[in-house]
Every structure is written in structure tokens, then in C-alpha cells.
mmCIF file of C-alpha atoms in Angstrom:
data_model
loop_
_atom_site.group_PDB
_atom_site.id
_atom_site.type_symbol
_atom_site.label_atom_id
_atom_site.label_comp_id
_atom_site.label_asym_id
_atom_site.label_seq_id
_atom_site.Cartn_x
_atom_site.Cartn_y
_atom_site.Cartn_z
ATOM 1 C CA UNK A 884 0.000 0.000 0.000
ATOM 2 C CA UNK A 885 1.309 3.439 -0.913
ATOM 3 C CA UNK A 886 1.749 6.015 1.842
ATOM 4 C CA UNK A 887 -0.341 8.497 -0.140
ATOM 5 C CA UNK A 888 -3.186 7.509 -2.453
ATOM 6 C CA UNK A 889 -4.645 9.835 -5.057
ATOM 7 C CA UNK A 890 -7.114 9.051 -7.828
ATOM 8 C CA UNK A 891 -5.323 9.754 -11.139
ATOM 9 C CA UNK A 892 -8.484 10.767 -12.953
ATOM 10 C CA UNK A 893 -8.901 12.241 -15.464
ATOM 11 C CA UNK A 894 -11.675 14.321 -13.986
ATOM 12 C CA UNK A 895 -13.734 16.338 -16.470
ATOM 13 C CA UNK A 896 -16.096 19.064 -15.268
ATOM 14 C CA UNK A 897 -17.990 21.908 -16.954
ATOM 15 C CA UNK A 898 -16.826 25.477 -16.440
ATOM 16 C CA UNK A 899 -18.235 26.953 -13.239
ATOM 17 C CA UNK A 900 -18.511 23.617 -11.419
ATOM 18 C CA UNK A 901 -17.178 22.970 -7.936
ATOM 19 C CA UNK A 902 -14.269 20.537 -8.076
ATOM 20 C CA UNK A 903 -13.285 18.228 -5.245
ATOM 21 C CA UNK A 904 -9.856 16.603 -5.271
ATOM 22 C CA UNK A 905 -8.803 14.179 -2.551
ATOM 23 C CA UNK A 906 -5.932 12.226 -1.072
ATOM 24 C CA UNK A 907 -5.760 9.615 1.633
ATOM 25 C CA UNK A 908 -2.656 8.716 3.579
ATOM 26 C CA UNK A 909 -1.499 6.079 6.017
ATOM 27 C CA UNK A 910 1.312 7.778 7.974
ATOM 28 C CA UNK A 911 -0.128 9.441 11.086
ATOM 29 C CA UNK A 912 3.115 11.419 11.506
ATOM 30 C CA UNK A 913 2.293 13.737 8.596
ATOM 31 C CA UNK A 914 1.760 17.290 9.846
ATOM 32 C CA UNK A 915 2.281 19.554 6.829
ATOM 33 C CA UNK A 916 -0.022 19.201 3.840
ATOM 34 C CA UNK A 917 0.329 20.847 0.452
ATOM 35 C CA UNK A 918 -1.415 21.002 -2.883
ATOM 36 C CA UNK A 919 0.508 21.676 -6.065
ATOM 37 C CA UNK A 920 -0.804 22.509 -9.526
ATOM 38 C CA UNK A 921 1.223 21.288 -12.488
ATOM 39 C CA UNK A 922 0.608 22.290 -16.071
ATOM 40 C CA UNK A 923 1.857 19.937 -18.764
ATOM 41 C CA UNK A 924 5.666 19.804 -18.876
ATOM 42 C CA UNK A 925 6.031 22.556 -16.272
ATOM 43 C CA UNK A 926 7.251 22.477 -12.686
ATOM 44 C CA UNK A 927 4.646 22.078 -9.908
ATOM 45 C CA UNK A 928 3.430 25.325 -8.377
ATOM 46 C CA UNK A 929 2.485 25.507 -4.693
ATOM 47 C CA UNK A 930 -1.222 26.304 -4.359
ATOM 48 C CA UNK A 931 -2.140 25.616 -0.766
ATOM 49 C CA UNK A 932 -0.205 24.866 2.396
ATOM 50 C CA UNK A 933 -1.754 23.698 5.665
ATOM 51 C CA UNK A 934 -0.285 22.739 8.981
ATOM 52 C CA UNK A 935 -2.155 20.046 10.957
ATOM 53 C CA UNK A 936 -5.949 19.831 10.744
ATOM 54 C CA UNK A 937 -8.528 22.355 9.632
ATOM 55 C CA UNK A 938 -9.522 24.431 6.653
ATOM 56 C CA UNK A 939 -7.699 27.089 4.697
ATOM 57 C CA UNK A 940 -9.203 29.298 2.036
ATOM 58 C CA UNK A 941 -7.449 31.320 -0.659
ATOM 59 C CA UNK A 942 -9.670 32.861 -3.298
ATOM 60 C CA UNK A 943 -11.476 30.088 -5.169
ATOM 61 C CA UNK A 944 -9.420 27.380 -3.447
ATOM 62 C CA UNK A 945 -10.142 25.691 -0.109
ATOM 63 C CA UNK A 946 -7.920 23.063 1.469
ATOM 64 C CA UNK A 947 -9.263 20.747 4.165
ATOM 65 C CA UNK A 948 -7.336 18.361 6.381
ATOM 66 C CA UNK A 949 -9.014 15.666 8.474
ATOM 67 C CA UNK A 950 -6.227 13.957 10.387
ATOM 68 C CA UNK A 951 -8.607 11.633 12.217
ATOM 69 C CA UNK A 952 -9.631 10.133 8.870
ATOM 70 C CA UNK A 953 -6.217 10.645 7.233
ATOM 71 C CA UNK A 954 -7.931 12.470 4.405
ATOM 72 C CA UNK A 955 -7.195 15.782 2.693
ATOM 73 C CA UNK A 956 -9.197 17.662 0.098
ATOM 74 C CA UNK A 957 -8.842 20.579 -2.277
ATOM 75 C CA UNK A 958 -12.001 22.348 -3.437
ATOM 76 C CA UNK A 959 -12.042 24.658 -6.439
ATOM 77 C CA UNK A 960 -15.072 26.916 -6.751
ATOM 78 C CA UNK A 961 -16.261 28.417 -10.039
ATOM 79 C CA UNK A 962 -13.772 26.303 -11.968
ATOM 80 C CA UNK A 963 -12.199 27.858 -15.060
ATOM 81 C CA UNK A 964 -10.592 26.320 -18.161
ATOM 82 C CA UNK A 965 -7.287 27.719 -16.866
ATOM 83 C CA UNK A 966 -7.624 25.364 -13.880
ATOM 84 C CA UNK A 967 -7.082 22.425 -16.251
ATOM 85 C CA UNK A 968 -3.917 20.829 -14.932
ATOM 86 C CA UNK A 969 -2.667 17.973 -12.780
ATOM 87 C CA UNK A 970 -3.054 18.491 -9.041
ATOM 88 C CA UNK A 971 -0.580 16.839 -6.695
ATOM 89 C CA UNK A 972 -1.035 16.435 -2.980
ATOM 90 C CA UNK A 973 2.077 16.343 -0.813
ATOM 91 C CA UNK A 974 2.752 15.863 2.858
ATOM 92 C CA UNK A 975 5.582 15.683 5.340
ATOM 93 C CA UNK A 976 6.098 15.025 9.078
ATOM 94 C CA UNK A 977 7.158 17.592 11.660
ATOM 95 C CA UNK A 978 9.684 20.244 10.772
ATOM 96 C CA UNK A 979 13.348 20.174 11.707
ATOM 97 C CA UNK A 980 16.168 18.258 10.065
ATOM 98 C CA UNK A 981 15.494 16.322 6.902
ATOM 99 C CA UNK A 982 11.890 15.353 6.398
ATOM 100 C CA UNK A 983 10.932 13.547 3.235
ATOM 101 C CA UNK A 984 8.058 15.043 1.276
ATOM 102 C CA UNK A 985 5.729 12.333 0.016
ATOM 103 C CA UNK A 986 3.665 13.046 -3.075
ATOM 104 C CA UNK A 987 0.487 11.578 -4.467
ATOM 105 C CA UNK A 988 0.575 10.519 -8.112
ATOM 106 C CA UNK A 989 -1.602 13.467 -9.144
ATOM 107 C CA UNK A 990 -5.160 13.937 -10.434
ATOM 108 C CA UNK A 991 -5.586 15.292 -13.945
ATOM 109 C CA UNK A 992 -8.391 17.848 -14.132
ATOM 110 C CA UNK A 993 -10.031 19.133 -17.295
ATOM 111 C CA UNK A 994 -12.461 22.045 -17.118
ATOM 112 C CA UNK A 995 -14.584 22.193 -20.238
ATOM 113 C CA UNK A 996 -15.760 25.631 -21.467
ATOM 114 C CA UNK B 523 12.660 37.647 -8.980
ATOM 115 C CA UNK B 524 13.524 34.814 -6.619
ATOM 116 C CA UNK B 525 13.224 31.317 -7.962
ATOM 117 C CA UNK B 526 14.766 28.155 -9.287
ATOM 118 C CA UNK B 527 16.275 27.936 -12.754
ATOM 119 C CA UNK B 528 16.729 24.622 -14.506
ATOM 120 C CA UNK B 529 18.576 24.183 -17.775
ATOM 121 C CA UNK B 530 18.400 23.002 -20.419
ATOM 122 C CA UNK B 531 14.670 22.601 -20.990
ATOM 123 C CA UNK B 532 15.275 19.639 -23.319
ATOM 124 C CA UNK B 533 18.265 17.303 -23.338
ATOM 125 C CA UNK B 534 19.172 14.315 -25.445
ATOM 126 C CA UNK B 535 21.552 11.589 -24.372
ATOM 127 C CA UNK B 536 23.413 9.140 -26.551
ATOM 128 C CA UNK B 537 24.091 5.641 -25.311
ATOM 129 C CA UNK B 538 27.099 5.509 -22.991
ATOM 130 C CA UNK B 539 27.101 9.252 -22.446
ATOM 131 C CA UNK B 540 26.925 11.144 -19.162
ATOM 132 C CA UNK B 541 24.812 14.294 -19.152
ATOM 133 C CA UNK B 542 24.473 17.021 -16.524
ATOM 134 C CA UNK B 543 21.317 18.916 -15.637
ATOM 135 C CA UNK B 544 21.749 22.342 -14.099
ATOM 136 C CA UNK B 545 19.786 23.725 -11.131
ATOM 137 C CA UNK B 546 20.353 27.178 -9.643
ATOM 138 C CA UNK B 547 18.335 28.909 -6.906
ATOM 139 C CA UNK B 548 18.390 32.420 -5.472
ATOM 140 C CA UNK B 549 15.915 31.787 -2.664
ATOM 141 C CA UNK B 550 18.687 31.350 -0.085
ATOM 142 C CA UNK B 551 17.334 27.907 0.811
ATOM 143 C CA UNK B 552 19.664 25.383 2.401
ATOM 144 C CA UNK B 553 17.834 22.262 1.224
ATOM 145 C CA UNK B 554 17.656 21.236 -2.419
ATOM 146 C CA UNK B 555 16.179 18.175 -4.119
ATOM 147 C CA UNK B 556 16.106 16.307 -7.410
ATOM 148 C CA UNK B 557 12.987 14.421 -8.460
ATOM 149 C CA UNK B 558 12.200 12.256 -11.427
ATOM 150 C CA UNK B 559 8.688 12.269 -12.859
ATOM 151 C CA UNK B 560 7.373 9.475 -15.061
ATOM 152 C CA UNK B 561 3.793 9.291 -16.352
ATOM 153 C CA UNK B 562 1.486 7.736 -13.758
ATOM 154 C CA UNK B 563 4.220 7.378 -11.135
ATOM 155 C CA UNK B 564 4.292 10.747 -9.447
ATOM 156 C CA UNK B 565 7.497 12.296 -8.159
ATOM 157 C CA UNK B 566 10.349 10.069 -7.045
ATOM 158 C CA UNK B 567 13.270 11.428 -5.035
ATOM 159 C CA UNK B 568 16.712 10.934 -6.579
ATOM 160 C CA UNK B 569 19.041 12.928 -4.298
ATOM 161 C CA UNK B 570 18.743 15.643 -1.712
ATOM 162 C CA UNK B 571 21.088 18.053 -0.006
ATOM 163 C CA UNK B 572 20.494 19.702 3.346
ATOM 164 C CA UNK B 573 23.566 21.895 3.241
ATOM 165 C CA UNK B 574 26.612 22.746 1.150
ATOM 166 C CA UNK B 575 29.082 19.876 0.665
ATOM 167 C CA UNK B 576 26.578 17.325 1.913
ATOM 168 C CA UNK B 577 24.036 15.225 0.010
ATOM 169 C CA UNK B 578 22.135 11.991 0.503
ATOM 170 C CA UNK B 579 20.656 9.335 -1.754
ATOM 171 C CA UNK B 580 16.930 9.306 -2.241
ATOM 172 C CA UNK B 581 14.731 6.424 -3.309
ATOM 173 C CA UNK B 582 16.132 5.971 -6.840
ATOM 174 C CA UNK B 583 19.755 7.205 -6.746
ATOM 175 C CA UNK B 584 21.317 4.407 -8.811
ATOM 176 C CA UNK B 585 22.796 5.748 -12.057
ATOM 177 C CA UNK B 586 22.797 9.348 -10.850
ATOM 178 C CA UNK B 587 25.326 11.597 -9.119
ATOM 179 C CA UNK B 588 25.206 15.102 -7.642
ATOM 180 C CA UNK B 589 27.437 17.750 -6.130
ATOM 181 C CA UNK B 590 26.742 20.692 -3.811
ATOM 182 C CA UNK B 591 29.744 22.978 -3.863
ATOM 183 C CA UNK B 592 27.709 26.166 -3.582
ATOM 184 C CA UNK B 593 24.469 26.934 -1.761
ATOM 185 C CA UNK B 594 22.896 28.182 -4.974
ATOM 186 C CA UNK B 595 23.753 25.232 -7.202
ATOM 187 C CA UNK B 596 22.831 21.525 -7.197
ATOM 188 C CA UNK B 597 23.669 19.891 -10.555
ATOM 189 C CA UNK B 598 22.542 16.355 -11.373
ATOM 190 C CA UNK B 599 24.563 14.026 -13.597
ATOM 191 C CA UNK B 600 22.772 11.179 -15.317
ATOM 192 C CA UNK B 601 25.444 8.568 -15.899
ATOM 193 C CA UNK B 602 25.649 5.810 -18.479
ATOM 194 C CA UNK B 603 24.747 3.383 -15.666
ATOM 195 C CA UNK B 604 21.180 4.733 -15.705
ATOM 196 C CA UNK B 605 19.619 2.435 -18.297
ATOM 197 C CA UNK B 606 16.234 4.094 -18.468
ATOM 198 C CA UNK B 607 16.920 7.825 -18.191
ATOM 199 C CA UNK B 608 14.015 9.143 -20.266
ATOM 200 C CA UNK B 609 11.925 11.204 -17.860
ATOM 201 C CA UNK B 610 11.037 14.712 -16.715
ATOM 202 C CA UNK B 611 13.509 15.906 -14.072
ATOM 203 C CA UNK B 612 12.546 18.453 -11.459
ATOM 204 C CA UNK B 613 14.779 20.383 -9.082
ATOM 205 C CA UNK B 614 13.350 21.906 -5.918
ATOM 206 C CA UNK B 615 14.429 23.830 -2.853
ATOM 207 C CA UNK B 616 12.696 23.878 0.508
ATOM 208 C CA UNK B 617 11.972 26.753 2.851
ATOM 209 C CA UNK B 618 12.316 26.494 6.625
ATOM 210 C CA UNK B 619 8.541 25.926 6.944
ATOM 211 C CA UNK B 620 8.640 22.878 4.652
ATOM 212 C CA UNK B 621 7.368 24.514 1.458
ATOM 213 C CA UNK B 622 8.906 23.058 -1.693
ATOM 214 C CA UNK B 623 9.546 25.332 -4.671
ATOM 215 C CA UNK B 624 10.187 23.782 -8.051
ATOM 216 C CA UNK B 625 12.030 24.711 -11.199
ATOM 217 C CA UNK B 626 10.448 24.418 -14.635
ATOM 218 C CA UNK B 627 11.966 21.010 -15.318
ATOM 219 C CA UNK B 628 14.233 19.311 -17.868
ATOM 220 C CA UNK B 629 12.934 16.684 -20.279
ATOM 221 C CA UNK B 630 15.651 14.108 -20.907
ATOM 222 C CA UNK B 631 15.342 11.741 -23.839
ATOM 223 C CA UNK B 632 17.558 9.028 -25.265
ATOM 224 C CA UNK B 633 18.704 9.195 -28.870
#
């Protein structure tokens, strides 16, 4: 079993829809949770960053962390064609010294105009 | 602008040849990383460096080598021992609060 599981998609939605992207994980030591957006053949770009449990909102994006269920989500409101990309979740244990960042395999999202 | 610069964008390797991928950062981060990305496999860690003159093997280090002589630079050499080098290579640096910042990547292909 992988430490981080993420549905690869592809996920196709109409423009304006609410998108829900999810990851599950097995390592209870993870404390820092991130979502990256990656356009084709580009480097991943950090979208959201959350420490421990709870919600974080930034514009049309909301990140949720449920540590009791080992489940994280990224919601995109009013999705746009420019949101079409692959979304990677990432997580790491407590800070200090070297901590490996573990990535999901990514979910490919297509927003159809 | 602060960031990470990878070069070249595209690279071709002949059989038996070593090639070097460049990674430079001006974010003043101590930690730097090299990842390999293959379709459907996500990001796999090749090497990482916590500080100048120190680096450690990641999960798939065989056939690769690195150096860290300067804080700003972390070049990756793909040696002839790497039999399946075709992939998208990503360099990253990490801030003190665990945020990873990536370069734009290098696509390596075999001729």
C-alpha cells in the first residue's frame, strides 16, 4: 500500500462547477499538507499549504485536512478552463532536520468551457 | 525575482554518455532536491542536499550523481549506468517551513 493515495483521474467538469480533489494517507506522523498545480511539462506550483488539521481558504481554493480520517481535500469553486492541470497532494512530518516530502501521483483535471 | 532555474529545458543523451542537468536557486534555501517524474508514477526522489558539501541518496539514486559545492547550485549528472533515463527531471528547494519550490523542469530523452 502506498503512503499516499490519489485518484489519477482524469476528472472532467464543466466550467463553473465545484471541483473536489482528494488524497488519503497512512502515515499518522504527517503534519504539513500541500497542494501543487502542475501544467503539462512545467514544474509544480504551490497552491495551498496547511499545517495540521482544519480548513484554509485562498480565493477560489479551499484546502481541508481531516487527520482523524487521514484524508485531505482541495475544493475549487467556479472552476475555469485555466484550472485544467494535474493536481498533486504532498505531505511531510514535523519540521526540523530532513523530512521527506511524500507526493500523491496526481489527479488530472479538465475544465470544459 | 527569486526562484529556481533549470537548464536546459530539453536534453538528449546518446548511449554511454553522461549528461548534466543544471539547477540554480536564489531563494537562499539550504535544502535542495532532485525528483524524477514518469507518467502515472508521481514524483520520485533521486538525491537531496540539506547543506553545502553534503548530500544523501533518495529512493532511486542508482545511475545518478550530484554535487553541492555552492548553496545556490545543485547539478545532477545522469550517468551511463542509468539504463532508463528518459523522464522529466525536477529540481526543488525547501523553505524552513517545509514549502517546496520547483524549477520548470528538464525533459531528458535518449537518442
